[in-house]
Short mmCIF file of C-alpha atoms in Angstrom, two decimals:
data_model
loop_
_atom_site.label_atom_id
_atom_site.label_comp_id
_atom_site.label_asym_id
_atom_site.label_seq_id
_atom_site.Cartn_x
_atom_site.Cartn_y
_atom_site.Cartn_z
CA MET A 252 51.99 -27.53 -13.61
CA ALA A 253 53.30 -24.17 -14.73
CA MET A 254 56.74 -23.74 -16.26
CA LEU A 255 59.38 -23.13 -13.64
CA ALA A 256 60.76 -19.62 -13.79
CA THR A 257 64.41 -19.22 -12.92
CA ASN A 258 64.67 -15.50 -12.56
CA PRO A 259 61.27 -13.88 -12.90
CA SER A 260 60.96 -10.13 -13.25
CA VAL A 261 58.64 -8.05 -11.11
CA LYS A 262 56.48 -7.76 -14.22
CA ASP A 263 56.26 -11.58 -14.46
CA ILE A 264 55.10 -11.75 -10.85
CA TRP A 265 52.39 -9.16 -11.47
CA ARG A 266 51.20 -11.25 -14.42
CA TRP A 267 51.03 -14.37 -12.24
CA LEU A 268 49.10 -12.52 -9.57
CA GLU A 269 46.61 -11.32 -12.16
CA GLU A 270 45.58 -14.96 -12.40
CA VAL A 271 44.92 -15.33 -8.66
CA PRO A 272 41.15 -15.14 -8.16
CA ASP A 273 39.51 -13.59 -5.14
CA PRO A 274 38.38 -16.56 -3.00
CA GLU A 275 34.87 -15.15 -2.49
CA ILE A 276 34.33 -13.62 -5.94
CA PRO A 277 36.35 -15.80 -8.31
CA VAL A 278 35.50 -13.81 -11.47
CA VAL A 279 37.91 -11.04 -10.44
CA SER A 280 41.56 -11.25 -9.46
CA VAL A 281 43.24 -9.97 -6.33
CA VAL A 282 45.11 -7.50 -8.55
CA GLU A 283 41.92 -6.15 -10.15
CA LEU A 284 40.43 -5.65 -6.69
CA GLY A 285 43.39 -3.52 -5.66
CA ILE A 286 44.44 -5.89 -2.88
CA VAL A 287 48.00 -6.27 -4.22
CA ARG A 288 49.69 -2.93 -3.56
CA ASP A 289 53.27 -3.68 -4.54
CA VAL A 290 55.63 -6.32 -5.87
CA ALA A 291 59.35 -5.85 -5.26
CA ARG A 292 62.61 -7.71 -4.87
CA ASP A 293 64.57 -7.70 -1.65
CA GLY A 294 67.77 -9.45 -2.71
CA ASP A 295 66.61 -12.92 -3.72
CA VAL A 296 63.29 -12.58 -1.95
CA ILE A 297 60.10 -11.60 -3.73
CA VAL A 298 58.12 -9.25 -1.52
CA VAL A 299 54.40 -8.88 -2.23
CA THR A 300 52.60 -6.18 -0.31
CA ILE A 301 48.88 -6.62 0.20
CA THR A 302 46.21 -4.68 2.04
CA PRO A 303 43.07 -6.13 3.65
CA THR A 304 39.71 -5.09 2.22
CA TYR A 305 37.80 -5.24 5.52
CA SER A 306 39.82 -5.72 8.70
CA GLY A 307 37.95 -8.88 9.71
CA CYS A 308 37.50 -10.36 6.25
CA PRO A 309 38.30 -14.09 6.54
CA ALA A 310 39.40 -14.13 2.89
CA THR A 311 42.48 -12.04 3.69
CA ALA A 312 44.39 -15.03 5.10
CA VAL A 313 43.34 -17.19 2.15
CA ILE A 314 44.46 -14.51 -0.30
CA ALA A 315 47.92 -14.37 1.27
CA ILE A 316 48.26 -18.16 0.95
CA ASP A 317 46.95 -18.15 -2.65
CA ILE A 318 49.45 -15.46 -3.64
CA GLU A 319 52.33 -17.30 -2.05
CA GLN A 320 51.34 -20.53 -3.76
CA ALA A 321 50.94 -18.84 -7.15
CA ILE A 322 54.56 -17.72 -6.93
CA ARG A 323 55.99 -20.88 -5.33
CA ARG A 324 54.51 -23.27 -7.81
CA ARG A 325 56.49 -21.50 -10.50
CA GLY A 326 59.66 -22.49 -8.72
CA VAL A 327 60.31 -19.34 -6.70
CA ASP A 328 60.77 -20.30 -3.07
CA ASP A 329 61.74 -17.09 -1.38
CA VAL A 330 58.48 -15.21 -1.04
CA ARG A 331 57.46 -12.80 1.66
CA ILE A 332 53.97 -11.36 2.04
CA GLU A 333 53.72 -8.04 3.83
CA THR A 334 50.51 -6.37 4.92
CA ILE A 335 49.98 -2.63 5.04
CA LEU A 336 46.98 -0.74 6.41
CA SER A 337 47.53 2.72 5.01
CA PRO A 338 46.37 4.01 2.61
CA ALA A 339 43.23 2.09 3.54
CA TRP A 340 41.76 -0.08 0.80
CA THR A 341 39.03 1.58 -1.23
CA THR A 342 36.66 0.32 -3.90
CA ALA A 343 37.96 3.19 -6.08
CA TRP A 344 40.95 0.88 -6.77
CA ILE A 345 38.76 -1.75 -8.44
CA THR A 346 39.39 -1.56 -12.18
CA GLU A 347 36.68 -0.70 -14.72
CA ALA A 348 37.12 -4.12 -16.33
CA ALA A 349 36.59 -5.80 -12.95
CA CYS A 350 33.41 -3.78 -12.39
CA GLU A 351 32.07 -5.11 -15.69
CA LYS A 352 32.95 -8.66 -14.64
CA LEU A 353 31.19 -8.19 -11.32
CA LYS A 354 28.07 -7.01 -13.11
CA ALA A 355 28.11 -9.97 -15.50
CA TYR A 356 28.47 -12.23 -12.45
CA GLY A 357 25.31 -10.74 -10.90
CA ILE A 358 26.93 -8.33 -8.42
CA ALA A 359 26.19 -4.63 -8.80
CA PRO A 360 29.57 -2.84 -8.87
CA PRO A 361 30.35 -0.04 -6.38
CA GLU A 362 28.89 3.39 -7.08
CA LYS A 363 31.71 5.91 -7.35
CA GLY A 364 31.98 8.32 -4.44
CA ALA A 365 29.03 6.80 -2.60
CA ALA A 366 30.92 5.45 0.42
CA CYS A 367 29.05 5.68 3.66
CA VAL A 368 30.32 8.47 5.87
CA GLY A 369 28.32 7.60 8.93
CA ALA A 370 25.55 10.14 8.52
CA LEU A 371 21.97 9.26 7.78
CA ARG A 372 22.11 8.33 4.16
CA ALA A 373 20.01 9.74 1.41
CA GLY A 374 18.27 7.24 -0.84
CA MET A 375 20.74 5.81 -3.33
CA SER A 376 19.66 4.09 -6.47
CA ILE A 377 21.61 0.98 -7.49
CA ASP A 378 20.87 -0.59 -10.87
CA CYS A 379 19.85 -4.23 -10.88
CA PRO A 380 22.72 -6.24 -12.45
CA LEU A 381 20.22 -8.75 -13.83
CA CYS A 382 17.59 -6.65 -15.63
CA GLY A 383 19.16 -3.18 -15.46
CA SER A 384 16.21 -1.56 -13.68
CA SER A 385 16.93 1.29 -11.27
CA ASN A 386 13.75 0.45 -9.34
CA THR A 387 15.57 -1.34 -6.53
CA GLU A 388 15.70 -1.18 -2.75
CA CYS A 389 18.31 -1.82 -0.08
CA ILE A 390 17.37 -4.71 2.19
CA SER A 391 20.48 -4.55 4.35
CA GLN A 392 23.83 -2.79 4.21
CA PHE A 393 25.39 -6.12 5.14
CA GLY A 394 25.25 -9.02 2.70
CA SER A 395 26.87 -12.39 2.09
CA THR A 396 30.38 -11.00 2.69
CA PRO A 397 31.53 -7.87 4.57
CA CYS A 398 32.09 -6.00 1.29
CA LYS A 399 28.55 -6.47 -0.04
CA ALA A 400 25.11 -5.08 0.69
CA HIS A 401 21.87 -6.91 0.05
CA TYR A 402 19.42 -5.40 -2.48
CA ARG A 403 16.18 -6.38 -4.17
CA CYS A 404 14.94 -5.44 -7.62
CA LYS A 405 11.32 -4.31 -7.57
CA ASP A 406 10.89 -5.00 -11.31
CA CYS A 407 12.37 -8.44 -11.91
CA LEU A 408 11.86 -9.25 -8.20
CA GLU A 409 15.29 -10.89 -7.90
CA PRO A 410 17.52 -10.28 -4.89
CA PHE A 411 21.10 -9.25 -5.66
CA ASP A 412 24.38 -8.30 -4.04
CA TYR A 413 25.77 -4.79 -4.28
CA PHE A 414 29.53 -4.40 -3.83
CA LYS A 415 29.28 -1.41 -1.56
CA SER A 416 31.31 1.70 -2.07
CA PHE A 417 34.06 1.83 0.54
CA MET B 991 48.26 0.53 35.04
CA SER B 992 51.16 0.95 32.62
CA ASP B 993 52.92 4.30 32.39
CA ASN B 994 52.77 4.16 28.60
CA PRO B 995 49.57 6.03 27.64
CA THR B 996 49.60 4.80 24.04
CA TYR B 997 49.71 1.18 25.19
CA GLU B 998 46.83 1.74 27.61
CA PHE B 999 44.88 3.56 24.94
CA ALA B 1000 45.38 0.77 22.36
CA LEU B 1001 44.19 -1.72 24.98
CA ARG B 1002 41.03 0.29 25.57
CA MET B 1003 40.23 0.47 21.87
CA GLY B 1004 40.99 -3.21 21.36
CA ASP B 1005 39.06 -4.34 24.43
CA ASN B 1006 36.01 -2.29 23.40
CA SER B 1007 35.87 -3.91 19.99
CA LEU B 1008 36.73 -7.36 21.35
CA VAL B 1009 34.06 -7.44 24.06
CA LEU B 1010 31.38 -5.97 21.81
CA GLY B 1011 32.39 -8.21 18.89
CA GLN B 1012 32.23 -11.29 21.12
CA SER B 1013 28.78 -10.34 22.46
CA VAL B 1014 27.33 -9.48 19.07
CA SER B 1015 28.62 -12.70 17.50
CA ALA B 1016 26.45 -14.66 19.95
CA TRP B 1017 23.47 -13.58 17.80
CA CYS B 1018 24.73 -15.60 14.85
CA GLY B 1019 21.95 -18.06 14.07
CA HIS B 1020 19.51 -16.43 16.53
CA ALA B 1021 18.52 -13.02 15.10
CA PRO B 1022 14.84 -12.30 14.36
CA ILE B 1023 15.32 -12.38 10.58
CA LEU B 1024 18.03 -13.72 8.29
CA GLU B 1025 19.17 -10.29 7.03
CA GLU B 1026 19.71 -9.06 10.56
CA ASP B 1027 21.51 -12.25 11.47
CA ILE B 1028 23.95 -11.64 8.63
CA ALA B 1029 24.31 -7.95 9.50
CA LEU B 1030 25.08 -8.69 13.15
CA ALA B 1031 27.65 -11.31 12.18
CA ASN B 1032 29.28 -8.87 9.74
CA VAL B 1033 29.48 -6.13 12.37
CA ALA B 1034 30.99 -8.60 14.84
CA LEU B 1035 33.52 -9.65 12.22
CA ASP B 1036 34.61 -6.06 11.60
CA LEU B 1037 35.00 -5.50 15.33
CA ILE B 1038 37.10 -8.63 15.81
CA GLY B 1039 39.26 -7.58 12.84
CA GLN B 1040 39.78 -4.18 14.44
CA THR B 1041 40.62 -5.90 17.73
CA ARG B 1042 43.48 -7.74 16.07
CA MET B 1043 44.97 -4.44 14.92
CA TRP B 1044 44.58 -2.65 18.26
CA LEU B 1045 45.69 -5.50 20.49
CA GLY B 1046 48.52 -6.31 18.08
CA LEU B 1047 49.73 -2.74 18.50
CA ALA B 1048 49.25 -2.90 22.28
CA GLY B 1049 51.35 -6.06 22.45
CA GLU B 1050 54.16 -4.44 20.46
CA LEU B 1051 54.10 -1.30 22.58
CA GLU B 1052 54.15 -3.33 25.78
CA GLY B 1053 57.31 -5.06 24.54
CA LYS B 1054 56.87 -8.27 26.52
CA GLY B 1055 56.23 -10.48 23.53
CA ARG B 1056 52.47 -10.79 24.06
CA SER B 1057 50.45 -11.24 20.87
CA ALA B 1058 46.92 -9.99 20.23
CA ASP B 1059 45.70 -13.52 21.02
CA ASP B 1060 47.62 -13.60 24.30
CA LEU B 1061 46.03 -10.33 25.34
CA ALA B 1062 42.54 -11.44 24.31
CA PHE B 1063 42.54 -14.91 25.79
CA LEU B 1064 44.90 -14.83 28.75
CA ARG B 1065 43.95 -11.74 30.73
CA ASP B 1066 41.48 -11.74 33.61
CA ALA B 1067 38.56 -9.32 33.85
CA ARG B 1068 40.59 -6.97 36.04
CA GLY B 1069 43.05 -6.52 33.16
CA PHE B 1070 40.40 -5.50 30.64
CA ARG B 1071 40.09 -1.81 29.77
CA ASN B 1072 36.82 -1.73 27.84
CA CYS B 1073 34.08 0.70 28.81
CA LEU B 1074 31.15 -0.71 30.77
CA LEU B 1075 28.64 -0.11 27.97
CA VAL B 1076 30.00 -2.82 25.66
CA GLU B 1077 29.94 -5.54 28.33
CA GLN B 1078 26.25 -5.07 29.11
CA PRO B 1079 24.33 -8.25 28.18
CA ASN B 1080 22.76 -8.71 24.76
CA GLY B 1081 19.26 -8.76 26.27
CA ASP B 1082 16.61 -8.66 23.57
CA PHE B 1083 17.21 -7.49 20.00
CA GLY B 1084 16.30 -3.92 21.01
CA GLN B 1085 18.88 -3.84 23.79
CA THR B 1086 21.56 -5.21 21.48
CA LEU B 1087 20.76 -2.54 18.90
CA MET B 1088 20.59 0.28 21.43
CA ARG B 1089 23.97 -0.74 22.89
CA GLN B 1090 25.37 -0.82 19.35
CA PHE B 1091 23.98 2.61 18.50
CA LEU B 1092 25.23 4.21 21.73
CA PHE B 1093 28.67 2.74 21.03
CA ASP B 1094 28.81 3.49 17.27
CA ALA B 1095 27.83 7.12 17.85
CA TRP B 1096 31.00 7.46 19.98
CA HIS B 1097 33.24 5.07 18.03
CA HIS B 1098 32.82 6.97 14.77
CA PRO B 1099 33.88 10.48 15.90
CA MET B 1100 36.60 8.89 18.07
CA LEU B 1101 38.13 7.12 15.06
CA LYS B 1102 37.86 10.27 12.95
CA VAL B 1103 39.90 12.18 15.52
CA LEU B 1104 42.40 9.32 15.78
CA ALA B 1105 42.83 9.13 12.00
CA ASP B 1106 44.26 12.66 12.18
CA THR B 1107 46.64 12.13 15.10
CA ASP B 1108 50.42 12.39 14.70
CA ASP B 1109 50.98 8.81 15.86
CA ALA B 1110 51.17 6.98 12.53
CA ARG B 1111 50.40 3.53 13.97
CA ILE B 1112 47.23 4.74 15.66
CA ALA B 1113 46.23 6.83 12.65
CA GLU B 1114 46.46 3.95 10.18
CA ILE B 1115 44.33 1.63 12.33
CA ALA B 1116 41.76 4.40 12.76
CA GLU B 1117 41.78 5.24 9.04
CA LYS B 1118 41.03 1.60 8.26
CA SER B 1119 38.41 1.13 11.00
CA VAL B 1120 36.44 4.32 10.46
CA LYS B 1121 35.29 3.16 7.03
CA GLU B 1122 33.77 0.04 8.55
CA VAL B 1123 32.30 1.86 11.51
CA SER B 1124 30.58 4.34 9.16
CA TYR B 1125 28.43 1.45 7.99
CA HIS B 1126 27.84 0.28 11.57
CA LEU B 1127 26.63 3.73 12.58
CA ASP B 1128 24.49 4.05 9.48
CA ARG B 1129 22.75 0.77 10.24
CA SER B 1130 22.26 1.23 13.97
CA THR B 1131 20.95 4.77 13.46
CA ASP B 1132 18.46 3.58 10.87
CA LEU B 1133 17.18 0.77 13.08
CA ILE B 1134 16.93 2.89 16.23
CA ILE B 1135 14.70 5.32 14.35
CA ARG B 1136 12.59 2.62 12.70
CA LEU B 1137 12.04 0.64 15.89
CA GLY B 1138 11.71 3.65 18.18
CA ASP B 1139 9.20 5.30 15.86
CA GLY B 1140 7.57 1.94 15.12
CA SER B 1141 4.85 -0.09 16.82
CA ASP B 1142 3.90 0.33 20.49
CA GLU B 1143 5.76 -2.89 21.20
CA SER B 1144 9.00 -1.87 19.47
CA HIS B 1145 8.83 1.68 20.86
CA GLY B 1146 8.42 0.33 24.39
CA ARG B 1147 11.32 -2.05 24.04
CA MET B 1148 13.64 0.61 22.63
CA GLN B 1149 12.73 3.03 25.42
CA THR B 1150 13.40 0.32 28.04
CA ALA B 1151 16.76 -0.38 26.40
CA LEU B 1152 17.67 3.31 26.39
CA ASP B 1153 16.60 3.71 30.03
CA GLY B 1154 18.86 0.83 31.02
CA LEU B 1155 21.93 1.74 28.97
CA TRP B 1156 22.10 5.54 28.98
CA CYS B 1157 23.90 5.61 32.35
CA TYR B 1158 26.87 3.81 30.76
CA THR B 1159 27.45 6.41 28.03
CA GLY B 1160 29.20 9.06 30.13
CA GLU B 1161 32.27 6.89 30.53
CA LEU B 1162 32.82 6.84 26.77
CA TYR B 1163 33.70 10.51 26.48
CA ALA B 1164 34.80 11.28 30.06
CA ALA B 1165 38.50 11.69 29.33
CA ASP B 1166 41.29 10.91 31.79
CA ALA B 1167 45.02 11.60 31.46
CA ILE B 1168 45.48 8.71 29.02
CA ASP B 1169 42.76 9.94 26.68
CA GLU B 1170 44.10 13.49 26.89
CA ALA B 1171 47.63 12.30 26.07
CA VAL B 1172 46.53 10.54 22.88
CA LEU B 1173 43.62 12.69 21.75
CA THR B 1174 45.07 16.06 22.79
CA GLY B 1175 42.59 18.63 21.46
CA GLY B 1176 40.04 16.08 20.20
CA VAL B 1177 38.49 15.18 23.55
CA ARG B 1178 35.92 17.98 23.71
CA LYS B 1179 34.99 17.55 20.05
CA ILE B 1180 34.12 13.87 20.54
CA GLU B 1181 31.91 14.64 23.54
CA GLU B 1182 30.09 17.42 21.69
CA GLN B 1183 29.52 15.33 18.58
CA TYR B 1184 28.35 12.40 20.67
CA LYS B 1185 25.78 14.41 22.58
CA ASP B 1186 24.55 16.23 19.46
CA TYR B 1187 24.22 13.11 17.38
CA THR B 1188 22.61 10.86 19.98
CA SER B 1189 20.06 13.48 21.02
CA LYS B 1190 19.13 14.18 17.41
CA VAL B 1191 18.64 10.50 16.55
CA ILE B 1192 16.88 9.62 19.81
CA ASP B 1193 14.51 12.52 19.23
CA GLU B 1194 13.79 11.38 15.68
CA ALA B 1195 13.14 7.90 17.07
CA THR B 1196 10.47 9.49 19.35
CA LEU B 1197 12.39 8.20 22.37
CA THR B 1198 13.31 10.12 25.51
CA ILE B 1199 16.73 10.36 27.13
CA PRO B 1200 16.39 9.46 30.83
CA GLU B 1201 16.47 12.41 33.21
CA THR B 1202 19.15 10.93 35.45
CA THR B 1203 22.57 12.53 35.15
CA PHE B 1204 24.35 9.75 37.04
CA MET B 1205 26.90 7.95 34.90
CA HIS B 1206 28.69 4.71 35.80
CA LYS B 1207 32.40 4.45 35.20
CA GLY B 1208 35.29 2.14 36.01
CA GLY B 1209 35.84 0.02 32.89
CA LYS B 1210 38.81 2.05 31.66
CA ALA B 1211 40.56 1.33 34.96
CA GLY B 1212 39.67 -2.37 34.94
CA LEU B 1213 36.71 -2.15 37.35
CA HIS B 1214 33.91 -4.00 35.61
CA THR B 1215 30.29 -5.01 36.06
CA GLU B 1216 29.22 -8.58 36.73
CA ALA B 1217 28.53 -9.21 33.05
CA LEU B 1218 32.17 -9.26 31.93
CA GLY B 1219 33.24 -12.39 33.86
CA PRO B 1220 30.83 -14.85 32.19
CA LEU B 1221 31.57 -13.32 28.78
CA LEU B 1222 35.31 -13.85 29.23
CA ALA B 1223 34.80 -17.36 30.61
CA ASP B 1224 32.90 -18.26 27.46
CA MET B 1225 35.44 -16.61 25.17
CA GLN B 1226 38.60 -17.82 26.89
CA ILE B 1227 37.80 -21.36 27.99
CA LEU B 1228 39.42 -23.07 25.04
CA GLN B 1229 42.77 -21.29 25.38
CA ARG B 1230 42.67 -21.62 29.16
CA SER B 1231 41.93 -25.36 28.99
CA HIS B 1232 44.24 -26.13 26.08
CA PRO B 1233 46.98 -23.48 26.14
CA GLY B 1234 48.38 -22.71 22.71
CA ALA B 1235 45.67 -24.65 20.85
CA GLN B 1236 45.39 -23.60 17.20
CA TRP B 1237 43.10 -24.29 14.29
#
């Protein structure tokens, strides 16, 4: 049980949220993923603003509950979670440190500026997070969660997830 | 029909993604290979997520206290505003993919135009959705080309699918007063991009657009084909039998 906070600052709240893991990829936090957009006080109420990654991602509801619980279990009862759509979530908000953690976890981090724009794509090389080879191929743009694509390494022959640029 | 064009328009967008999302999700556990099974389920998930945003907005604009769920589960076929293309049956894998491609190729430029409209509520939903739909279009384009320009069997199936579905595409871009009110100058642009893109991809897939120029319409006004009723019955039975049931 965490210490009860009587009058936490916005900075304290941010620190607590940095410990809230993403439900699907627990090695990174919801803050590192850029899901938490703002923390503010509205009188006695703590207002946390979040944005969904993908509009149908089932983890979004779980994330809202996890955030609320992370704050409540420190003794703060008045919490409100607000959701905003714009600006739309982008993988550019994922921190460098989180990208390194993803890689160590076996997920290739998003390539910068490589988001799909709906045209026929040119071949894009994604390094294998396991052996580092760039000799890989895309099996499917849709992987185990909406945010990931499914790749295969042609050198170490292992399949891997790629956190697709978005 | 309501006299609020933005409400009607939000219903159309939401009903398109709802009906297609519901149909596509029926493939979960049945697709030809595991990767495609996962891809279809992911696309369906995106579409259902987008539905929540559009129908949520429609409910607010209507101002009668109806939620996105109320609109999805408690309207009859006559109240649905989706285009006829998305309610066409799944058929075989080729028909499902062709329907997806013919829809994505319209959905993408439509959302791009909407992301730039002055209506902030519509623009933010479109800005969010277009990123997802980019991946849908990328995938369906890739598969149309690979299967069209594939074996005799796959080519034949894709051509049959195109022959059966092409006559439902005209309704997508045929704009009425509601579309004009929301899209203003974007209407023509969407039609041009749609025709350019589909003809380019279909050509690359070594397929042929049917010669007929007849196009079905009616979905936007609530006049649907036979296929919508059974789909809604399947989707709505739980809420109709147990009103207000929740997880």
